[in-house]
Amino acid sequence: MNLLIFGPPGSGKGTYASRLQSKLEIPTIATGDIFRKMAKEETKIGKMVAEYMRKGELVPDSTVVRELKKHLSAKDCEKGFILDGYPRTIKQARILDDFAKVDALIHLIVSDWIIIERLSSRRICRECGEVYNIRFLKPKRSGICDQCGGRLYQRFDDTIKVIKGRLEVYNEQTAPILEYYKERVPFIEFKCESVDIPPEVAVSEILNGLKHIS
Ligand code: AMP
């Protein structure tokens, strides 16, 4: 199955994708993670990517599409994949259509004010990528990952100013993609605003939705 996990920054795409990938045994390709890795490299392209990310703007399509194709053509994607963070524009959606079929879109719905609250208190494990929130989804030991004992860090684009910019980009350029896909692929919509719903419960609802599609 080729799945898109779709929603504003901070809607839980990474959290759900990491749980879905182990249940479905297909890898997650997260373009944001790919670019964060590139941005750490002292190369010309790494520096260029870092500059776009620092401002919360979209990385140019030529770079995005090259990276995407490289990752999707890897052997572990043969049985399917979960795409997190791509497509971000209708143009990117059309490009994807040319080389992969999308079987379903998982749409995570969260209001802007909750996103701002959530992202500004989000922390991520440096080692395994597990996501925490210092207000709602605290690790057992402060600053330490429950899963692997790695140190937690705050993303440099999780500051209020950059979050607002990323939300603007999402609402203007990315949200219209939903209309594009509505006529083309089945949707699983999930409102994930309540912090009382454990990720496992949300994931089992999503898996239930997927059963009705496949
Ligand atoms: P994310 O982790 O998905 O929130 O992405 C972090 C940043 O990576 C975004 O703010 C963009 O600068 C860049 N990025 C990730 N995916 C894409 C994409 N599909 N197209 C362009 N830029 C992207």
PDB file of C-alpha atoms and ligand atoms in Angstrom:
ATOM      1  CA  MET A   1       0.000   0.000   0.000  1.00  0.00           C
ATOM      2  CA  ASN A   2       1.236   3.486  -0.842  1.00  0.00           C
ATOM      3  CA  LEU A   3      -0.069   5.931   1.748  1.00  0.00           C
ATOM      4  CA  LEU A   4       0.101   9.672   2.215  1.00  0.00           C
ATOM      5  CA  ILE A   5      -0.057  11.021   5.737  1.00  0.00           C
ATOM      6  CA  PHE A   6      -1.291  14.537   5.489  1.00  0.00           C
ATOM      7  CA  GLY A   7      -1.890  17.378   7.929  1.00  0.00           C
ATOM      8  CA  PRO A   8      -0.432  20.654   9.213  1.00  0.00           C
ATOM      9  CA  PRO A   9       2.991  20.712  10.879  1.00  0.00           C
ATOM     10  CA  GLY A  10       2.602  19.264  14.362  1.00  0.00           C
ATOM     11  CA  SER A  11      -0.579  17.314  13.615  1.00  0.00           C
ATOM     12  CA  GLY A  12       1.169  14.086  14.601  1.00  0.00           C
ATOM     13  CA  LYS A  13       2.230  12.813  11.159  1.00  0.00           C
ATOM     14  CA  GLY A  14       5.609  11.600  12.414  1.00  0.00           C
ATOM     15  CA  THR A  15       4.167   9.990  15.549  1.00  0.00           C
ATOM     16  CA  TYR A  16       1.473   8.092  13.663  1.00  0.00           C
ATOM     17  CA  ALA A  17       3.672   7.222  10.696  1.00  0.00           C
ATOM     18  CA  SER A  18       6.306   5.607  12.931  1.00  0.00           C
ATOM     19  CA  ARG A  19       3.631   3.431  14.566  1.00  0.00           C
ATOM     20  CA  LEU A  20       1.877   2.642  11.295  1.00  0.00           C
ATOM     21  CA  GLN A  21       5.087   1.605   9.591  1.00  0.00           C
ATOM     22  CA  SER A  22       5.769  -1.139  12.130  1.00  0.00           C
ATOM     23  CA  LYS A  23       2.180  -2.407  11.922  1.00  0.00           C
ATOM     24  CA  LEU A  24       2.060  -2.335   8.121  1.00  0.00           C
ATOM     25  CA  GLU A  25       5.717  -3.304   7.597  1.00  0.00           C
ATOM     26  CA  ILE A  26       6.349  -0.583   5.071  1.00  0.00           C
ATOM     27  CA  PRO A  27       8.854   2.276   5.492  1.00  0.00           C
ATOM     28  CA  THR A  28       8.064   5.925   6.096  1.00  0.00           C
ATOM     29  CA  ILE A  29       9.689   8.434   3.803  1.00  0.00           C
ATOM     30  CA  ALA A  30       9.639  11.776   5.635  1.00  0.00           C
ATOM     31  CA  THR A  31      10.959  14.550   3.416  1.00  0.00           C
ATOM     32  CA  GLY A  32      11.470  16.812   6.456  1.00  0.00           C
ATOM     33  CA  ASP A  33      13.797  14.194   8.004  1.00  0.00           C
ATOM     34  CA  ILE A  34      15.697  13.849   4.729  1.00  0.00           C
ATOM     35  CA  PHE A  35      16.236  17.622   4.605  1.00  0.00           C
ATOM     36  CA  ARG A  36      17.183  17.902   8.281  1.00  0.00           C
ATOM     37  CA  LYS A  37      19.927  15.362   7.616  1.00  0.00           C
ATOM     38  CA  MET A  38      21.080  17.233   4.514  1.00  0.00           C
ATOM     39  CA  ALA A  39      21.008  20.566   6.369  1.00  0.00           C
ATOM     40  CA  LYS A  40      23.593  19.240   8.842  1.00  0.00           C
ATOM     41  CA  GLU A  41      26.063  18.568   6.040  1.00  0.00           C
ATOM     42  CA  GLU A  42      28.615  21.241   5.240  1.00  0.00           C
ATOM     43  CA  THR A  43      27.877  21.008   1.513  1.00  0.00           C
ATOM     44  CA  LYS A  44      26.537  23.686  -0.827  1.00  0.00           C
ATOM     45  CA  ILE A  45      23.208  21.910  -1.145  1.00  0.00           C
ATOM     46  CA  GLY A  46      23.056  21.226   2.610  1.00  0.00           C
ATOM     47  CA  LYS A  47      23.513  24.933   3.336  1.00  0.00           C
ATOM     48  CA  MET A  48      20.874  25.872   0.755  1.00  0.00           C
ATOM     49  CA  VAL A  49      18.346  23.436   2.280  1.00  0.00           C
ATOM     50  CA  ALA A  50      19.126  24.698   5.806  1.00  0.00           C
ATOM     51  CA  GLU A  51      18.382  28.271   4.730  1.00  0.00           C
ATOM     52  CA  TYR A  52      14.878  27.381   3.455  1.00  0.00           C
ATOM     53  CA  MET A  53      14.132  25.333   6.558  1.00  0.00           C
ATOM     54  CA  ARG A  54      15.331  28.057   8.907  1.00  0.00           C
ATOM     55  CA  LYS A  55      12.733  30.396   7.388  1.00  0.00           C
ATOM     56  CA  GLY A  56      10.004  27.724   7.311  1.00  0.00           C
ATOM     57  CA  GLU A  57       9.836  27.975   3.504  1.00  0.00           C
ATOM     58  CA  LEU A  58       9.564  25.153   0.993  1.00  0.00           C
ATOM     59  CA  VAL A  59      12.762  23.679  -0.428  1.00  0.00           C
ATOM     60  CA  PRO A  60      12.806  24.020  -4.265  1.00  0.00           C
ATOM     61  CA  ASP A  61      11.069  21.235  -6.187  1.00  0.00           C
ATOM     62  CA  SER A  62      14.165  20.188  -8.141  1.00  0.00           C
ATOM     63  CA  THR A  63      15.874  19.124  -4.876  1.00  0.00           C
ATOM     64  CA  VAL A  64      12.703  17.694  -3.325  1.00  0.00           C
ATOM     65  CA  VAL A  65      11.818  15.530  -6.315  1.00  0.00           C
ATOM     66  CA  ARG A  66      15.360  14.221  -6.775  1.00  0.00           C
ATOM     67  CA  GLU A  67      15.506  13.115  -3.117  1.00  0.00           C
ATOM     68  CA  LEU A  68      12.015  11.658  -3.234  1.00  0.00           C
ATOM     69  CA  LYS A  69      12.694   9.562  -6.324  1.00  0.00           C
ATOM     70  CA  LYS A  70      15.961   8.323  -4.841  1.00  0.00           C
ATOM     71  CA  HIS A  71      14.227   7.149  -1.645  1.00  0.00           C
ATOM     72  CA  LEU A  72      11.111   5.686  -3.268  1.00  0.00           C
ATOM     73  CA  SER A  73      13.159   3.624  -5.692  1.00  0.00           C
ATOM     74  CA  ALA A  74      14.970   1.880  -2.794  1.00  0.00           C
ATOM     75  CA  LYS A  75      14.282  -1.832  -2.375  1.00  0.00           C
ATOM     76  CA  ASP A  76      12.451  -1.473   0.945  1.00  0.00           C
ATOM     77  CA  CYS A  77       9.719   0.568  -0.756  1.00  0.00           C
ATOM     78  CA  GLU A  78       8.761  -2.272  -3.099  1.00  0.00           C
ATOM     79  CA  LYS A  79       5.867  -3.405  -0.885  1.00  0.00           C
ATOM     80  CA  GLY A  80       4.684   0.157  -0.350  1.00  0.00           C
ATOM     81  CA  PHE A  81       5.490   3.281   1.654  1.00  0.00           C
ATOM     82  CA  ILE A  82       4.085   5.985   3.887  1.00  0.00           C
ATOM     83  CA  LEU A  83       4.888   9.470   2.642  1.00  0.00           C
ATOM     84  CA  ASP A  84       5.117  12.116   5.360  1.00  0.00           C
ATOM     85  CA  GLY A  85       5.651  15.733   4.323  1.00  0.00           C
ATOM     86  CA  TYR A  86       5.194  15.184   0.594  1.00  0.00           C
ATOM     87  CA  PRO A  87       3.410  16.492  -1.462  1.00  0.00           C
ATOM     88  CA  ARG A  88       3.395  20.081  -0.188  1.00  0.00           C
ATOM     89  CA  THR A  89       1.977  21.679  -3.361  1.00  0.00           C
ATOM     90  CA  ILE A  90      -0.383  20.591  -6.139  1.00  0.00           C
ATOM     91  CA  LYS A  91       2.595  20.606  -8.484  1.00  0.00           C
ATOM     92  CA  GLN A  92       4.365  18.079  -6.227  1.00  0.00           C
ATOM     93  CA  ALA A  93       1.190  15.950  -6.155  1.00  0.00           C
ATOM     94  CA  ARG A  94       1.126  15.861  -9.969  1.00  0.00           C
ATOM     95  CA  ILE A  95       4.810  14.904 -10.085  1.00  0.00           C
ATOM     96  CA  LEU A  96       4.150  12.019  -7.682  1.00  0.00           C
ATOM     97  CA  ASP A  97       1.267  10.798  -9.848  1.00  0.00           C
ATOM     98  CA  ASP A  98       3.728  10.326 -12.691  1.00  0.00           C
ATOM     99  CA  PHE A  99       5.777   7.700 -10.868  1.00  0.00           C
ATOM    100  CA  ALA A 100       3.719   6.198  -8.031  1.00  0.00           C
ATOM    101  CA  LYS A 101       0.111   5.295  -7.354  1.00  0.00           C
ATOM    102  CA  VAL A 102      -1.404   6.582  -4.119  1.00  0.00           C
ATOM    103  CA  ASP A 103      -3.791   4.082  -2.467  1.00  0.00           C
ATOM    104  CA  ALA A 104      -5.097   6.207   0.391  1.00  0.00           C
ATOM    105  CA  LEU A 105      -4.643   9.536   2.110  1.00  0.00           C
ATOM    106  CA  ILE A 106      -4.723   9.840   5.884  1.00  0.00           C
ATOM    107  CA  HIS A 107      -5.819  13.357   6.764  1.00  0.00           C
ATOM    108  CA  LEU A 108      -5.048  14.570  10.293  1.00  0.00           C
ATOM    109  CA  ILE A 109      -7.211  17.525  11.303  1.00  0.00           C
ATOM    110  CA  VAL A 110      -5.971  19.984  13.962  1.00  0.00           C
ATOM    111  CA  SER A 111      -6.696  23.701  14.442  1.00  0.00           C
ATOM    112  CA  ASP A 112      -3.959  26.298  14.127  1.00  0.00           C
ATOM    113  CA  TRP A 113      -3.927  27.409  17.778  1.00  0.00           C
ATOM    114  CA  ILE A 114      -3.433  23.845  18.979  1.00  0.00           C
ATOM    115  CA  ILE A 115      -0.572  23.436  16.492  1.00  0.00           C
ATOM    116  CA  ILE A 116       1.185  26.499  17.892  1.00  0.00           C
ATOM    117  CA  GLU A 117       0.792  25.204  21.463  1.00  0.00           C
ATOM    118  CA  ARG A 118       1.925  21.708  20.521  1.00  0.00           C
ATOM    119  CA  LEU A 119       4.919  22.550  18.369  1.00  0.00           C
ATOM    120  CA  SER A 120       6.402  25.068  20.731  1.00  0.00           C
ATOM    121  CA  SER A 121       6.575  22.342  23.407  1.00  0.00           C
ATOM    122  CA  ARG A 122       7.571  19.449  21.115  1.00  0.00           C
ATOM    123  CA  ARG A 123      10.802  17.556  21.783  1.00  0.00           C
ATOM    124  CA  ILE A 124      12.356  14.814  19.652  1.00  0.00           C
ATOM    125  CA  CYS A 125      14.814  12.029  20.438  1.00  0.00           C
ATOM    126  CA  ARG A 126      18.158  12.658  18.798  1.00  0.00           C
ATOM    127  CA  GLU A 127      18.788   8.909  18.479  1.00  0.00           C
ATOM    128  CA  CYS A 128      15.519   7.230  17.402  1.00  0.00           C
ATOM    129  CA  GLY A 129      13.292  10.172  16.397  1.00  0.00           C
ATOM    130  CA  GLU A 130      10.511   9.388  18.914  1.00  0.00           C
ATOM    131  CA  VAL A 131       8.369  12.488  19.473  1.00  0.00           C
ATOM    132  CA  TYR A 132       7.420  13.878  22.927  1.00  0.00           C
ATOM    133  CA  ASN A 133       5.686  16.955  24.255  1.00  0.00           C
ATOM    134  CA  ILE A 134       6.857  18.532  27.472  1.00  0.00           C
ATOM    135  CA  ARG A 135       3.263  19.462  28.323  1.00  0.00           C
ATOM    136  CA  PHE A 136       1.087  16.604  27.067  1.00  0.00           C
ATOM    137  CA  LEU A 137       3.255  13.600  26.240  1.00  0.00           C
ATOM    138  CA  LYS A 138       6.125  13.827  28.708  1.00  0.00           C
ATOM    139  CA  PRO A 139       8.984  11.373  28.787  1.00  0.00           C
ATOM    140  CA  LYS A 140       9.344   9.463  32.068  1.00  0.00           C
ATOM    141  CA  ARG A 141      12.713  11.143  32.716  1.00  0.00           C
ATOM    142  CA  SER A 142      13.049  14.783  31.710  1.00  0.00           C
ATOM    143  CA  GLY A 143      15.043  15.254  28.494  1.00  0.00           C
ATOM    144  CA  ILE A 144      15.537  11.487  27.982  1.00  0.00           C
ATOM    145  CA  CYS A 145      13.799   9.196  25.491  1.00  0.00           C
ATOM    146  CA  ASP A 146      11.678   6.416  27.032  1.00  0.00           C
ATOM    147  CA  GLN A 147      12.370   4.119  24.077  1.00  0.00           C
ATOM    148  CA  CYS A 148      16.150   4.264  23.721  1.00  0.00           C
ATOM    149  CA  GLY A 149      17.556   6.557  26.415  1.00  0.00           C
ATOM    150  CA  GLY A 150      18.656   9.124  23.791  1.00  0.00           C
ATOM    151  CA  ARG A 151      18.718  12.869  24.507  1.00  0.00           C
ATOM    152  CA  LEU A 152      15.695  14.952  23.492  1.00  0.00           C
ATOM    153  CA  TYR A 153      16.098  18.176  21.502  1.00  0.00           C
ATOM    154  CA  GLN A 154      13.908  20.986  20.169  1.00  0.00           C
ATOM    155  CA  ARG A 155      13.795  21.486  16.389  1.00  0.00           C
ATOM    156  CA  PHE A 156      15.214  24.854  15.343  1.00  0.00           C
ATOM    157  CA  ASP A 157      12.049  25.564  13.321  1.00  0.00           C
ATOM    158  CA  ASP A 158       9.754  24.902  16.301  1.00  0.00           C
ATOM    159  CA  THR A 159       9.868  28.528  17.463  1.00  0.00           C
ATOM    160  CA  ILE A 160       6.595  30.533  17.483  1.00  0.00           C
ATOM    161  CA  LYS A 161       7.685  32.854  14.647  1.00  0.00           C
ATOM    162  CA  VAL A 162       8.732  30.025  12.317  1.00  0.00           C
ATOM    163  CA  ILE A 163       5.727  27.866  13.314  1.00  0.00           C
ATOM    164  CA  LYS A 164       3.377  30.684  12.237  1.00  0.00           C
ATOM    165  CA  GLY A 165       5.198  30.936   8.907  1.00  0.00           C
ATOM    166  CA  ARG A 166       5.012  27.150   8.380  1.00  0.00           C
ATOM    167  CA  LEU A 167       1.278  27.225   9.121  1.00  0.00           C
ATOM    168  CA  GLU A 168       0.809  29.996   6.589  1.00  0.00           C
ATOM    169  CA  VAL A 169       2.671  27.954   3.951  1.00  0.00           C
ATOM    170  CA  TYR A 170       0.506  24.930   4.855  1.00  0.00           C
ATOM    171  CA  ASN A 171      -2.801  26.805   4.668  1.00  0.00           C
ATOM    172  CA  GLU A 172      -1.946  28.591   1.426  1.00  0.00           C
ATOM    173  CA  GLN A 173       0.005  26.011  -0.560  1.00  0.00           C
ATOM    174  CA  THR A 174      -0.506  22.581   0.974  1.00  0.00           C
ATOM    175  CA  ALA A 175      -4.135  22.430   2.200  1.00  0.00           C
ATOM    176  CA  PRO A 176      -5.538  22.959  -1.369  1.00  0.00           C
ATOM    177  CA  ILE A 177      -4.029  19.558  -2.263  1.00  0.00           C
ATOM    178  CA  LEU A 178      -6.900  17.939  -0.359  1.00  0.00           C
ATOM    179  CA  GLU A 179      -9.293  19.038  -3.100  1.00  0.00           C
ATOM    180  CA  TYR A 180      -6.935  17.563  -5.696  1.00  0.00           C
ATOM    181  CA  TYR A 181      -6.922  14.149  -3.992  1.00  0.00           C
ATOM    182  CA  LYS A 182     -10.597  14.084  -2.968  1.00  0.00           C
ATOM    183  CA  GLU A 183     -11.663  12.937  -6.402  1.00  0.00           C
ATOM    184  CA  ARG A 184      -8.719  10.583  -6.857  1.00  0.00           C
ATOM    185  CA  VAL A 185      -8.022   8.531  -3.702  1.00  0.00           C
ATOM    186  CA  PRO A 186      -9.894   7.227  -0.632  1.00  0.00           C
ATOM    187  CA  PHE A 187      -9.574   9.420   2.476  1.00  0.00           C
ATOM    188  CA  ILE A 188      -9.272   8.510   6.115  1.00  0.00           C
ATOM    189  CA  GLU A 189     -10.006  11.631   8.139  1.00  0.00           C
ATOM    190  CA  PHE A 190      -9.026  11.798  11.756  1.00  0.00           C
ATOM    191  CA  LYS A 191      -9.516  14.704  14.133  1.00  0.00           C
ATOM    192  CA  CYS A 192      -6.553  14.538  16.474  1.00  0.00           C
ATOM    193  CA  GLU A 193      -6.935  17.611  18.632  1.00  0.00           C
ATOM    194  CA  SER A 194      -7.451  15.956  21.979  1.00  0.00           C
ATOM    195  CA  VAL A 195      -4.284  15.218  23.888  1.00  0.00           C
ATOM    196  CA  ASP A 196      -6.226  12.561  25.823  1.00  0.00           C
ATOM    197  CA  ILE A 197      -6.288  10.199  22.854  1.00  0.00           C
ATOM    198  CA  PRO A 198      -3.150   8.014  23.095  1.00  0.00           C
ATOM    199  CA  PRO A 199      -1.341   7.612  19.747  1.00  0.00           C
ATOM    200  CA  GLU A 200      -2.047   3.831  19.826  1.00  0.00           C
ATOM    201  CA  VAL A 201      -5.808   4.487  19.850  1.00  0.00           C
ATOM    202  CA  ALA A 202      -5.534   6.921  16.953  1.00  0.00           C
ATOM    203  CA  VAL A 203      -3.393   4.448  15.019  1.00  0.00           C
ATOM    204  CA  SER A 204      -5.851   1.591  15.532  1.00  0.00           C
ATOM    205  CA  GLU A 205      -8.659   3.843  14.198  1.00  0.00           C
ATOM    206  CA  ILE A 206      -6.534   4.652  11.158  1.00  0.00           C
ATOM    207  CA  LEU A 207      -5.769   0.943  10.611  1.00  0.00           C
ATOM    208  CA  ASN A 208      -9.476   0.206  10.849  1.00  0.00           C
ATOM    209  CA  GLY A 209     -10.138   2.805   8.177  1.00  0.00           C
ATOM    210  CA  LEU A 210      -7.450   1.252   5.977  1.00  0.00           C
ATOM    211  CA  LYS A 211      -9.068  -2.198   6.287  1.00  0.00           C
ATOM    212  CA  HIS A 212     -12.221  -0.834   4.710  1.00  0.00           C
ATOM    213  CA  ILE A 213     -10.208   0.522   1.803  1.00  0.00           C
ATOM    214  CA  SER A 214      -8.025  -2.452   0.941  1.00  0.00           C
TER     215      SER A 214
HETATM  216  P1  AMP B   1       8.522  18.834   8.147  1.00  0.00           P
HETATM  217  O1  AMP B   1       9.439  18.039   9.016  1.00  0.00           O
HETATM  218  O2  AMP B   1       7.675  17.981   7.247  1.00  0.00           O
HETATM  219  O3  AMP B   1       7.708  19.830   8.948  1.00  0.00           O
HETATM  220  O4  AMP B   1       9.458  19.694   7.156  1.00  0.00           O
HETATM  221  C1  AMP B   1      10.419  20.613   7.657  1.00  0.00           C
HETATM  222  C2  AMP B   1      10.857  21.544   6.544  1.00  0.00           C
HETATM  223  O5  AMP B   1      11.459  20.775   5.475  1.00  0.00           O
HETATM  224  C3  AMP B   1       9.737  22.333   5.873  1.00  0.00           C
HETATM  225  O6  AMP B   1       9.396  23.516   6.608  1.00  0.00           O
HETATM  226  C4  AMP B   1      10.376  22.638   4.507  1.00  0.00           C
HETATM  227  O7  AMP B   1      11.346  23.671   4.630  1.00  0.00           O
HETATM  228  C5  AMP B   1      11.142  21.344   4.199  1.00  0.00           C
HETATM  229  N1  AMP B   1      10.289  20.369   3.458  1.00  0.00           N
HETATM  230  C6  AMP B   1       9.854  19.150   3.895  1.00  0.00           C
HETATM  231  N2  AMP B   1       9.139  18.529   2.956  1.00  0.00           N
HETATM  232  C7  AMP B   1       9.110  19.345   1.879  1.00  0.00           C
HETATM  233  C8  AMP B   1       8.505  19.274   0.586  1.00  0.00           C
HETATM  234  N3  AMP B   1       7.766  18.211   0.208  1.00  0.00           N
HETATM  235  N4  AMP B   1       8.685  20.320  -0.259  1.00  0.00           N
HETATM  236  C9  AMP B   1       9.439  21.384   0.092  1.00  0.00           C
HETATM  237  N5  AMP B   1      10.009  21.540   1.298  1.00  0.00           N
HETATM  238  C10 AMP B   1       9.871  20.530   2.197  1.00  0.00           C
END
